Amino acid sequence: MTTSTPVTIGLIGAGRMGAFHAEALARRIPGARLGAIADPAPGLAANLAKTLACPRHFSNVEELFADPAIDGVVIATPARTHAAMIEAAARAGKAVFCEKPMAATLEEADRAIAAAASASVPLQVGFNRRFDRGFGSALAKISAGEIGTPQLMRSNTRDPKLADPARIPQWTIFLETLIHDFDTLNWLNPGATAVEVYAAGDALIRPDFKTHGLLDTSVVTIRYDNGALAIADASFQAVYGYDVRAEVFGTGGLVTAGDLLATHTTTYTAAGGTTSTVRSDQELFRDAYISELAHFAECTRTGQQPSVTGHDARAALTIALAAIESIERGVPVRPRAAFATNV
Amino acid sequence: MTTSTPVTIGLIGAGRMGAFHAEALARRIPGARLGAIADPAPGLAANLAKTLACPRHFSNVEELFADPAIDGVVIATPARTHAAMIEAAARAGKAVFCEKPMAATLEEADRAIAAAASASVPLQVGFNRRFDRGFGSALAKISAGEIGTPQLMRSNTRDPKLADPARIPQWTIFLETLIHDFDTLNWLNPGATAVEVYAAGDALIRPDFKTHGLLDTSVVTIRYDNGALAIADASFQAVYGYDVRAEVFGTGGLVTAGDLLATHTTTYTAAGGTTSTVRSDQELFRDAYISELAHFAECTRTGQQPSVTGHDARAALTIALAAIESIERGVPVRPRAAFATNV
Amino acid sequence: MTTSTPVTIGLIGAGRMGAFHAEALARRIPGARLGAIADPAPGLAANLAKTLACPRHFSNVEELFADPAIDGVVIATPARTHAAMIEAAARAGKAVFCEKPMAATLEEADRAIAAAASASVPLQVGFNRRFDRGFGSALAKISAGEIGTPQLMRSNTRDPKLADPARIPQWTIFLETLIHDFDTLNWLNPGATAVEVYAAGDALIRPDFKTHGLLDTSVVTIRYDNGALAIADASFQAVYGYDVRAEVFGTGGLVTAGDLLATHTTTYTAAGGTTSTVRSDQELFRDAYISELAHFAECTRTGQQPSVTGHDARAALTIALAAIESIERGVPVRPRAAFATNV
Amino acid sequence: MTTSTPVTIGLIGAGRMGAFHAEALARRIPGARLGAIADPAPGLAANLAKTLACPRHFSNVEELFADPAIDGVVIATPARTHAAMIEAAARAGKAVFCEKPMAATLEEADRAIAAAASASVPLQVGFNRRFDRGFGSALAKISAGEIGTPQLMRSNTRDPKLADPARIPQWTIFLETLIHDFDTLNWLNPGATAVEVYAAGDALIRPDFKTHGLLDTSVVTIRYDNGALAIADASFQAVYGYDVRAEVFGTGGLVTAGDLLATHTTTYTAAGGTTSTVRSDQELFRDAYISELAHFAECTRTGQQPSVTGHDARAALTIALAAIESIERGVPVRPRAAFATNV
């Protein structure tokens, strides 16, 4: 509990995830208030602002950046626009929370990081699993040395339902889905760096879109410089719900995180036992989504750097880009080097 | 999401549970605002009001009742004062949320119910398990007929740590702890009424306080008019945390609810598998506590009766009182009849 | 592994359980051989003997007792005949394994125990849960002090399907079903003695047989002289299978035993998660049944007393008889004293 | 139950696994008897034969092959000798059960298969997971179509403890450990064929033996011709025990198999929850090992082909060999074609 004045956050992008963040900012986070919403789609920002009693809304994001009442922004626009939005927000002196991926290329990522550094604003990227209690507990075990040095790792993301495949940009499975797993693996292997990436992928849900470049299912093997071998897998359609789990096996043991069950209520009938499964990210990670924004609000207030930074996002991106190159070339690929601090 | 004006709620009793409710009202429930805090203990209300930016605080609850800005009250005072507080609040025209137990005698309970009915104000009692997602899912299964007619039922409450036994009023285990289980069993056996209660109890944690009337461990058997045999058990000290579970076995199957684990992260080392357990009610039932107040705020706004009423609280109380009589007489006891609507 | 000569065991009673034991003796227990089968039902012993290549079969059990090749007997006859069978077998100098219950009255039990003592033959009773790996592991934890002194205990037996209620002897639920739970509770509370028993029971599966004395569902509360409060419950019909579980809560923690699942294979589909449940005692306790007979064979060979004796069976019986008296009188009942060693 | 005459099986190789199989043949499998043991190590066969009351033992396997009383053989010799042993046994007209791997090269495998076919003897390979109840249940779900077409698969083998790395032949992790996973993945993806294999491996447990060719940790990605992407991983040292699990994710859902827990007894203390883990293959797969030999005994008796054949073993071997080539070349590799029937 704190008596500090709440910070005022502006939302950029009023789609599904943006609306969720906006509602959290407006109602769930004591240290934050929702000050403005910007979205170019006609009426979208206005409607959401009305629902949430948000004082201002814009169809032009520049107006939001120009608003001196806004301390920080949450960027929930389409992925390809993220890096430019970060740069603009940083130049406007706003603290920045950006949904993943931070950027689609390393050059963009470097510019975004540099912009935030130059403006001395906090830059946080939306790797929400880091704020999940179960995943956090796994990291605590690893950091405490309970399972020793990681040797075999797993992380998976299986979304509930494939959206219209015609509207899915190429490489989405790496840049927007598996990017979560790449960050999780990096985070659960503290201090290690990915040195080799091999990816296999296919259009198994909609094979008719394979010639259009769709990959809806993928497995990625990553080798780290501490020897750990990691596997990330993803599918765009798990009919049983939203399936996010991870495992880290090390010299001292194994830790598992993630839970498929919506509640632990179990029913046993003549047919056997039945349980209910988690059906969406906003169901599974509701608390984590709120916690990451609460952290961002706190960083906006204090100016401190968030616990998950642009550098973390860039590290995950190097793996995603290596995976893409691996798919294209059919061989394992070495990720490009980490961000050079003298850029 | 709603654009309605929030209702203004006053808190009465700024102790452990009161402070939790106050923080929820002030920060977690979009439809509510915390308007005032009353507590006779010097400084308690003022301090909490300052922390939560609550505009008013009183040492005299009458002032809170007299405040026309207050739409409803949350009563979190010591149990023996609940019924009188409900009566006073109802007379003042406030919607009432009261922590369990609603009353210590049936006469008090009847007066409280009658006062709320006479004033036409909502009266909700703090049976928070009804707002827990897992327990709610169990009820949904039962109501859908998936396990048939209940035949054997279990519910337990094991608190983490015995407080100072010298300060625990006699019969607390029935009136304040097992009352949750009695309500849960009633709720999970829809339409049925308890017709026989047998209780066994002892001071096993602090046998030195047995002569002072302490019961810190108890088992209660309840027979319902639909034949179901139910067992409630309680302990004041589960060293592993806060243990609340229930099971309903019926003609068509079994449903279990409740979960001992804090997260489903599991660690496997040379010593075997380890998990972490839930350590407190506010950890296990955080969402349920917030949901019950959100429901109360909505009832305050609309004037509708809550889903858990004074009549429900009275039904649980009849079982608690029968359990006390069973302990005193050493035999099974028939609970007193349900509230007569013409009282 | 051992090179000892196998002992020769005779089976008395070739029904469902007898046939299971016979198959184990004939084929699954290296230290035993099945030497004879006796059953008065025409053809039953002969057919089973043929199937199992058992050298001898009798319709008159006296012939089996008279057979000098038989080292020990397994008694799997109807419950009411057990005590007399034990006496006769002991007089014939045979080691005795008897299915539970050992006797229907304490007088019978005392005579059976005395007969075995007088003949210096081992006497083991079929409390198979003591040989289950999971239950054994729970005892090991308790004996090691990991959960401290027991305070609250649970044990349940829910059979898959009610047999013809017209053929179920009165009090079967206590003498043949809950007797397992009474033994389990005694065993998991080492050194403690039951001092008070309260039973509630009903005919909920077949209420039409209630007037014939059927009890098909029951809850029994037991108070031990170390303070522990225990609950046993039973049903004759769990549509999901065979449900045997136990819990012991003590000053230092909680231990749970028993598992409803047939395998830990779990299937997740659009409908949620599904598992398969254990369907019969012979499925759940297959290994335990074989282990108890292997132990009996070893005791037969060495002459040592088994780990589960006539005195254990008598202690469980005193609880069952107190439960019956509690049902008849409607009040809690003190069990009769333990076996006096000078009988 | 059957009254058939047991078949007589000879054991070749009296090491750890051979001794386990011998004990099962001698004592646990009604349809089999252990007729002879052969092992060149001085005294090994004689000692085991004495312990198990096996009538004959040889230091020269040719004598066992020449023994007309022997109907079939169990080959549990070092892996490099398997194929030659199969050929010799088949030529001697014996039914053959061979531990995995059946062979170290495809040429050897083809000769072994051809020898068994030519002699018209059953040839079974020791893929014991196929006889595990949980894994079998997973296959049943898959075969019933409950999870649709496989898309993402996982299988892992983590052994409890690395043996002396100086005595581990190169590629053991593929030929002797992951071969189980390759077979499991093939089996759980009925009708599909592996078309691409990528392997990453390292010496993480004993990096000092990496220059000697040790791989003690590996991840293998397999693409099947039905599109499924599968991952197998292995470690030679899981300090928590023996970890064998699998998952199959498909168009209709997910099925998981495998269980880390020795029993489902759980203890909760002030430190949290604890469980015990499975510590060895012979603990986890005891029943499966016995079942596979019972199946072999039955095939020996009837002459029918086993449910897991030389062709299955060859299919797993093609994946292992492709994994080895992938390690050597650093790229994904296409496995060699399936056994040509006209070889």
GROMACS .gro file of C-alpha atoms in nm, chain B residues 33-327:
model
  295
  376ARG     CA    1  -1.543   0.339  -0.351
  377LEU     CA    2  -1.439   0.338   0.012
  378GLY     CA    3  -1.619   0.631   0.174
  379ALA     CA    4  -1.551   0.602   0.544
  380ILE     CA    5  -1.388   0.385   0.808
  381ALA     CA    6  -1.510   0.346   1.164
  382ASP     CA    7  -1.325   0.177   1.448
  383PRO     CA    8  -1.323   0.261   1.819
  384ALA     CA    9  -0.955   0.170   1.862
  385PRO     CA   10  -0.753   0.494   1.880
  386GLY     CA   11  -0.590   0.579   1.549
  387LEU     CA   12  -0.681   0.256   1.371
  388ALA     CA   13  -0.945   0.405   1.142
  389ALA     CA   14  -0.741   0.718   1.081
  390ASN     CA   15  -0.430   0.528   0.981
  391LEU     CA   16  -0.609   0.299   0.743
  392ALA     CA   17  -0.801   0.591   0.593
  393LYS     CA   18  -0.476   0.774   0.531
  394THR     CA   19  -0.315   0.473   0.366
  395LEU     CA   20  -0.610   0.422   0.136
  396ALA     CA   21  -0.690   0.789   0.075
  397CYS     CA   22  -1.033   0.730   0.230
  398PRO     CA   23  -1.204   1.067   0.284
  399ARG     CA   24  -1.358   1.007   0.628
  400HIS     CA   25  -1.292   0.811   0.944
  401PHE     CA   26  -1.473   0.783   1.273
  402SER     CA   27  -1.413   0.636   1.615
  403ASN     CA   28  -1.789   0.620   1.667
  404VAL     CA   29  -1.977   0.395   1.428
  405GLU     CA   30  -2.295   0.599   1.475
  406GLU     CA   31  -2.134   0.880   1.283
  407LEU     CA   32  -2.072   0.647   0.992
  408PHE     CA   33  -2.432   0.526   1.001
  409ALA     CA   34  -2.543   0.890   1.000
  410ASP     CA   35  -2.333   0.977   0.696
  411PRO     CA   36  -2.574   1.015   0.402
  412ALA     CA   37  -2.292   0.960   0.151
  413ILE     CA   38  -2.256   0.600   0.262
  414ASP     CA   39  -2.466   0.358   0.056
  415GLY     CA   40  -2.363   0.039   0.227
  416VAL     CA   41  -2.143  -0.094   0.505
  417VAL     CA   42  -1.899  -0.378   0.546
  418ILE     CA   43  -1.906  -0.508   0.903
  419ALA     CA   44  -1.577  -0.663   1.012
  420THR     CA   45  -1.602  -0.614   1.386
  421PRO     CA   46  -1.571  -0.890   1.650
  422ALA     CA   47  -1.827  -1.164   1.592
  423ARG     CA   48  -2.034  -1.098   1.904
  424THR     CA   49  -2.122  -0.750   1.777
  425HIS     CA   50  -2.232  -0.852   1.428
  426ALA     CA   51  -2.606  -0.885   1.479
  427ALA     CA   52  -2.643  -0.552   1.657
  428MET     CA   53  -2.434  -0.383   1.387
  429ILE     CA   54  -2.655  -0.529   1.117
  430GLU     CA   55  -2.966  -0.406   1.292
  431ALA     CA   56  -2.825  -0.055   1.334
  432ALA     CA   57  -2.698  -0.040   0.977
  433ALA     CA   58  -3.029  -0.161   0.838
  434ARG     CA   59  -3.217   0.096   1.046
  435ALA     CA   60  -2.988   0.359   0.895
  436GLY     CA   61  -3.092   0.237   0.552
  437LYS     CA   62  -2.751   0.104   0.455
  438ALA     CA   63  -2.697  -0.207   0.248
  439VAL     CA   64  -2.516  -0.456   0.472
  440PHE     CA   65  -2.228  -0.692   0.417
  441CYS     CA   66  -2.140  -0.869   0.740
  442GLU     CA   67  -1.853  -1.104   0.808
  443LYS     CA   68  -1.952  -1.446   0.934
  444PRO     CA   69  -2.106  -1.535   1.169
  445MET     CA   70  -2.402  -1.309   1.127
  446ALA     CA   71  -2.506  -1.371   1.486
  447ALA     CA   72  -2.428  -1.584   1.791
  448THR     CA   73  -2.787  -1.686   1.862
  449LEU     CA   74  -3.091  -1.758   1.651
  450GLU     CA   75  -3.280  -1.478   1.821
  451GLU     CA   76  -3.012  -1.230   1.719
  452ALA     CA   77  -3.006  -1.376   1.370
  453ASP     CA   78  -3.382  -1.344   1.336
  454ARG     CA   79  -3.373  -0.984   1.451
  455ALA     CA   80  -3.093  -0.904   1.204
  456ILE     CA   81  -3.280  -1.065   0.916
  457ALA     CA   82  -3.601  -0.891   1.014
  458ALA     CA   83  -3.426  -0.555   1.039
  459ALA     CA   84  -3.282  -0.587   0.691
  460ALA     CA   85  -3.617  -0.705   0.554
  461SER     CA   86  -3.802  -0.424   0.726
  462ALA     CA   87  -3.561  -0.165   0.588
  463SER     CA   88  -3.559  -0.331   0.246
  464VAL     CA   89  -3.180  -0.327   0.233
  465PRO     CA   90  -2.959  -0.602   0.091
  466LEU     CA   91  -2.800  -0.826   0.356
  467GLN     CA   92  -2.500  -1.035   0.252
  468VAL     CA   93  -2.291  -1.255   0.481
  469GLY     CA   94  -1.922  -1.325   0.423
  470PHE     CA   95  -1.926  -1.684   0.306
  471ASN     CA   96  -1.646  -1.622   0.063
  472ARG     CA   97  -1.604  -1.982  -0.056
  473ARG     CA   98  -1.921  -1.932  -0.258
  474PHE     CA   99  -1.723  -1.683  -0.468
  475ASP     CA  100  -1.419  -1.904  -0.519
  476ARG     CA  101  -1.386  -2.025  -0.873
  477GLY     CA  102  -1.310  -2.387  -0.781
  478PHE     CA  103  -1.589  -2.417  -0.528
  479GLY     CA  104  -1.824  -2.247  -0.770
  480SER     CA  105  -1.729  -2.495  -1.036
  481ALA     CA  106  -1.812  -2.779  -0.795
  482LEU     CA  107  -2.156  -2.633  -0.731
  483ALA     CA  108  -2.212  -2.597  -1.104
  484LYS     CA  109  -2.140  -2.968  -1.150
  485ILE     CA  110  -2.375  -3.059  -0.867
  486SER     CA  111  -2.650  -2.827  -0.990
  487ALA     CA  112  -2.614  -2.974  -1.338
  488GLY     CA  113  -2.679  -3.317  -1.191
  489GLU     CA  114  -2.339  -3.455  -1.286
  490ILE     CA  115  -2.290  -3.637  -0.955
  491GLY     CA  116  -2.655  -3.707  -0.882
  492THR     CA  117  -2.799  -3.679  -0.533
  493PRO     CA  118  -2.540  -3.611  -0.260
  494GLN     CA  119  -2.484  -3.902  -0.023
  495LEU     CA  120  -2.148  -3.840   0.145
  496MET     CA  121  -2.000  -3.493   0.185
  497ARG     CA  122  -1.682  -3.351   0.335
  498SER     CA  123  -1.567  -3.001   0.409
  499ASN     CA  124  -1.272  -2.889   0.617
  500THR     CA  125  -1.110  -2.572   0.744
  501ARG     CA  126  -0.764  -2.589   0.891
  502ASP     CA  127  -0.618  -2.255   0.984
  503PRO     CA  128  -0.243  -2.201   0.973
  504LYS     CA  129  -0.175  -2.107   1.331
  505LEU     CA  130  -0.348  -2.099   1.665
  506ALA     CA  131  -0.371  -1.744   1.801
  507ASP     CA  132  -0.342  -1.672   2.173
  508PRO     CA  133  -0.578  -1.934   2.320
  509ALA     CA  134  -0.657  -1.707   2.613
  510ARG     CA  135  -0.824  -1.465   2.374
  511ILE     CA  136  -1.034  -1.714   2.182
  512PRO     CA  137  -1.401  -1.703   2.286
  513GLN     CA  138  -1.560  -2.036   2.372
  514TRP     CA  139  -1.721  -2.215   2.074
  515THR     CA  140  -1.518  -2.011   1.825
  516ILE     CA  141  -1.436  -2.328   1.631
  517PHE     CA  142  -1.806  -2.375   1.553
  518LEU     CA  143  -1.926  -2.015   1.530
  519GLU     CA  144  -1.634  -1.871   1.334
  520THR     CA  145  -1.443  -2.154   1.169
  521LEU     CA  146  -1.671  -2.449   1.098
  522ILE     CA  147  -1.953  -2.207   1.016
  523HIS     CA  148  -1.780  -2.181   0.677
  524ASP     CA  149  -1.800  -2.557   0.633
  525PHE     CA  150  -2.162  -2.569   0.747
  526ASP     CA  151  -2.249  -2.308   0.487
  527THR     CA  152  -2.046  -2.484   0.220
  528LEU     CA  153  -2.217  -2.816   0.290
  529ASN     CA  154  -2.561  -2.653   0.282
  530TRP     CA  155  -2.473  -2.476  -0.040
  531LEU     CA  156  -2.336  -2.787  -0.211
  532ASN     CA  157  -2.649  -2.982  -0.114
  533PRO     CA  158  -2.904  -2.751  -0.271
  534GLY     CA  159  -3.249  -2.759  -0.116
  535ALA     CA  160  -3.155  -2.993   0.167
  536THR     CA  161  -3.182  -2.913   0.538
  537ALA     CA  162  -2.968  -3.045   0.823
  538VAL     CA  163  -3.172  -3.262   1.058
  539GLU     CA  164  -2.913  -3.414   1.291
  540VAL     CA  165  -2.574  -3.296   1.414
  541TYR     CA  166  -2.313  -3.480   1.617
  542ALA     CA  167  -1.993  -3.307   1.720
  543ALA     CA  168  -1.671  -3.427   1.877
  544GLY     CA  169  -1.406  -3.178   1.976
  545ASP     CA  170  -1.095  -3.140   2.182
  546ALA     CA  171  -0.805  -2.913   2.274
  547LEU     CA  172  -0.527  -3.102   2.102
  548ILE     CA  173  -0.303  -2.813   2.007
  549ARG     CA  174  -0.316  -2.653   2.349
  550PRO     CA  175  -0.446  -2.919   2.588
  551ASP     CA  176  -0.352  -2.687   2.874
  552PHE     CA  177  -0.643  -2.465   2.773
  553LYS     CA  178  -0.901  -2.740   2.766
  554THR     CA  179  -1.019  -2.659   3.116
  555HIS     CA  180  -1.069  -2.301   2.999
  556GLY     CA  181  -1.313  -2.430   2.741
  557LEU     CA  182  -1.086  -2.429   2.438
  558LEU     CA  183  -1.175  -2.657   2.150
  559ASP     CA  184  -0.911  -2.629   1.880
  560THR     CA  185  -0.993  -2.945   1.682
  561SER     CA  186  -1.332  -3.079   1.590
  562VAL     CA  187  -1.524  -3.321   1.373
  563VAL     CA  188  -1.894  -3.270   1.306
  564THR     CA  189  -2.130  -3.519   1.142
  565ILE     CA  190  -2.443  -3.378   0.981
  566ARG     CA  191  -2.740  -3.569   0.845
  567TYR     CA  192  -2.953  -3.392   0.587
  568ASP     CA  193  -3.319  -3.447   0.511
  569ASN     CA  194  -3.229  -3.583   0.168
  570GLY     CA  195  -3.024  -3.856   0.335
  571ALA     CA  196  -2.680  -3.707   0.275
  572LEU     CA  197  -2.428  -3.766   0.553
  573ALA     CA  198  -2.176  -3.486   0.580
  574ILE     CA  199  -1.858  -3.441   0.777
  575ALA     CA  200  -1.696  -3.111   0.865
  576ASP     CA  201  -1.362  -3.099   1.037
  577ALA     CA  202  -1.148  -2.814   1.160
  578SER     CA  203  -0.819  -2.745   1.325
  579PHE     CA  204  -0.674  -2.416   1.441
  580GLN     CA  205  -0.322  -2.512   1.339
  581ALA     CA  206  -0.212  -2.672   1.012
  582VAL     CA  207   0.162  -2.616   1.007
  583TYR     CA  208   0.166  -2.651   0.628
  584GLY     CA  209  -0.068  -2.360   0.571
  585TYR     CA  210  -0.434  -2.296   0.506
  586ASP     CA  211  -0.622  -2.610   0.414
  587VAL     CA  212  -0.975  -2.573   0.279
  588ARG     CA  213  -1.121  -2.853   0.073
  589ALA     CA  214  -1.456  -3.016   0.008
  590GLU     CA  215  -1.591  -3.328  -0.158
  591VAL     CA  216  -1.940  -3.432  -0.256
  592PHE     CA  217  -2.009  -3.795  -0.336
  593GLY     CA  218  -2.343  -3.878  -0.488
  594THR     CA  219  -2.544  -4.132  -0.678
  595GLY     CA  220  -2.373  -4.024  -1.000
  596GLY     CA  221  -2.016  -3.960  -0.891
  597LEU     CA  222  -1.778  -3.749  -0.688
  598VAL     CA  223  -1.668  -3.388  -0.714
  599THR     CA  224  -1.373  -3.247  -0.523
  600ALA     CA  225  -1.283  -2.882  -0.465
  601GLY     CA  226  -0.998  -2.706  -0.294
  602ASP     CA  227  -0.630  -2.700  -0.354
  603LEU     CA  228  -0.341  -2.707  -0.109
  604LEU     CA  229  -0.081  -2.581  -0.354
  605ALA     CA  230   0.030  -2.221  -0.386
  606THR     CA  231   0.139  -2.277  -0.746
  607HIS     CA  232   0.167  -2.587  -0.958
  608THR     CA  233   0.537  -2.540  -0.999
  609THR     CA  234   0.699  -2.863  -0.883
  610THR     CA  235   1.064  -2.923  -0.809
  611TYR     CA  236   1.222  -3.267  -0.827
  612THR     CA  237   1.558  -3.317  -0.661
  613ALA     CA  238   1.750  -3.607  -0.515
  614ALA     CA  239   1.511  -3.585  -0.219
  615GLY     CA  240   1.199  -3.631  -0.436
  616GLY     CA  241   0.928  -3.390  -0.547
  617THR     CA  242   0.841  -3.070  -0.363
  618THR     CA  243   0.565  -2.813  -0.398
  619SER     CA  244   0.468  -2.501  -0.209
  620THR     CA  245   0.147  -2.477  -0.008
  621VAL     CA  246  -0.103  -2.198   0.043
  622ARG     CA  247  -0.023  -2.013   0.363
  623SER     CA  248  -0.326  -1.797   0.443
  624ASP     CA  249  -0.690  -1.732   0.368
  625GLN     CA  250  -0.603  -1.403   0.203
  626GLU     CA  251  -0.366  -1.589  -0.028
  627LEU     CA  252  -0.607  -1.872  -0.115
  628PHE     CA  253  -0.923  -1.666  -0.131
  629ARG     CA  254  -0.792  -1.330  -0.249
  630ASP     CA  255  -1.002  -1.335  -0.565
  631ALA     CA  256  -1.304  -1.476  -0.379
  632TYR     CA  257  -1.286  -1.199  -0.118
  633ILE     CA  258  -1.277  -0.938  -0.389
  634SER     CA  259  -1.558  -1.105  -0.584
  635GLU     CA  260  -1.790  -1.120  -0.286
  636LEU     CA  261  -1.744  -0.747  -0.228
  637ALA     CA  262  -1.793  -0.674  -0.596
  638HIS     CA  263  -2.120  -0.867  -0.571
  639PHE     CA  264  -2.213  -0.666  -0.263
  640ALA     CA  265  -2.133  -0.340  -0.439
  641GLU     CA  266  -2.357  -0.444  -0.725
  642CYS     CA  267  -2.640  -0.538  -0.487
  643THR     CA  268  -2.594  -0.207  -0.308
  644ARG     CA  269  -2.629  -0.032  -0.640
  645THR     CA  270  -2.934  -0.225  -0.757
  646GLY     CA  271  -3.103  -0.306  -0.428
  647GLN     CA  272  -3.126  -0.673  -0.524
  648GLN     CA  273  -3.078  -0.943  -0.258
  649PRO     CA  274  -2.730  -1.099  -0.261
  650SER     CA  275  -2.675  -1.461  -0.363
  651VAL     CA  276  -2.575  -1.543  -0.004
  652THR     CA  277  -2.826  -1.404   0.243
  653GLY     CA  278  -2.911  -1.376   0.609
  654HIS     CA  279  -3.122  -1.687   0.572
  655ASP     CA  280  -2.818  -1.879   0.452
  656ALA     CA  281  -2.620  -1.750   0.747
  657ARG     CA  282  -2.899  -1.848   0.983
  658ALA     CA  283  -2.907  -2.201   0.839
  659ALA     CA  284  -2.535  -2.240   0.902
  660LEU     CA  285  -2.581  -2.099   1.249
  661THR     CA  286  -2.844  -2.360   1.338
  662ILE     CA  287  -2.585  -2.628   1.265
  663ALA     CA  288  -2.318  -2.451   1.471
  664LEU     CA  289  -2.554  -2.418   1.765
  665ALA     CA  290  -2.658  -2.782   1.736
  666ALA     CA  291  -2.289  -2.879   1.732
  667ILE     CA  292  -2.234  -2.682   2.051
  668GLU     CA  293  -2.530  -2.850   2.215
  669SER     CA  294  -2.402  -3.187   2.093
  670ILE     CA  295  -2.068  -3.122   2.260
   0.00000   0.00000   0.00000
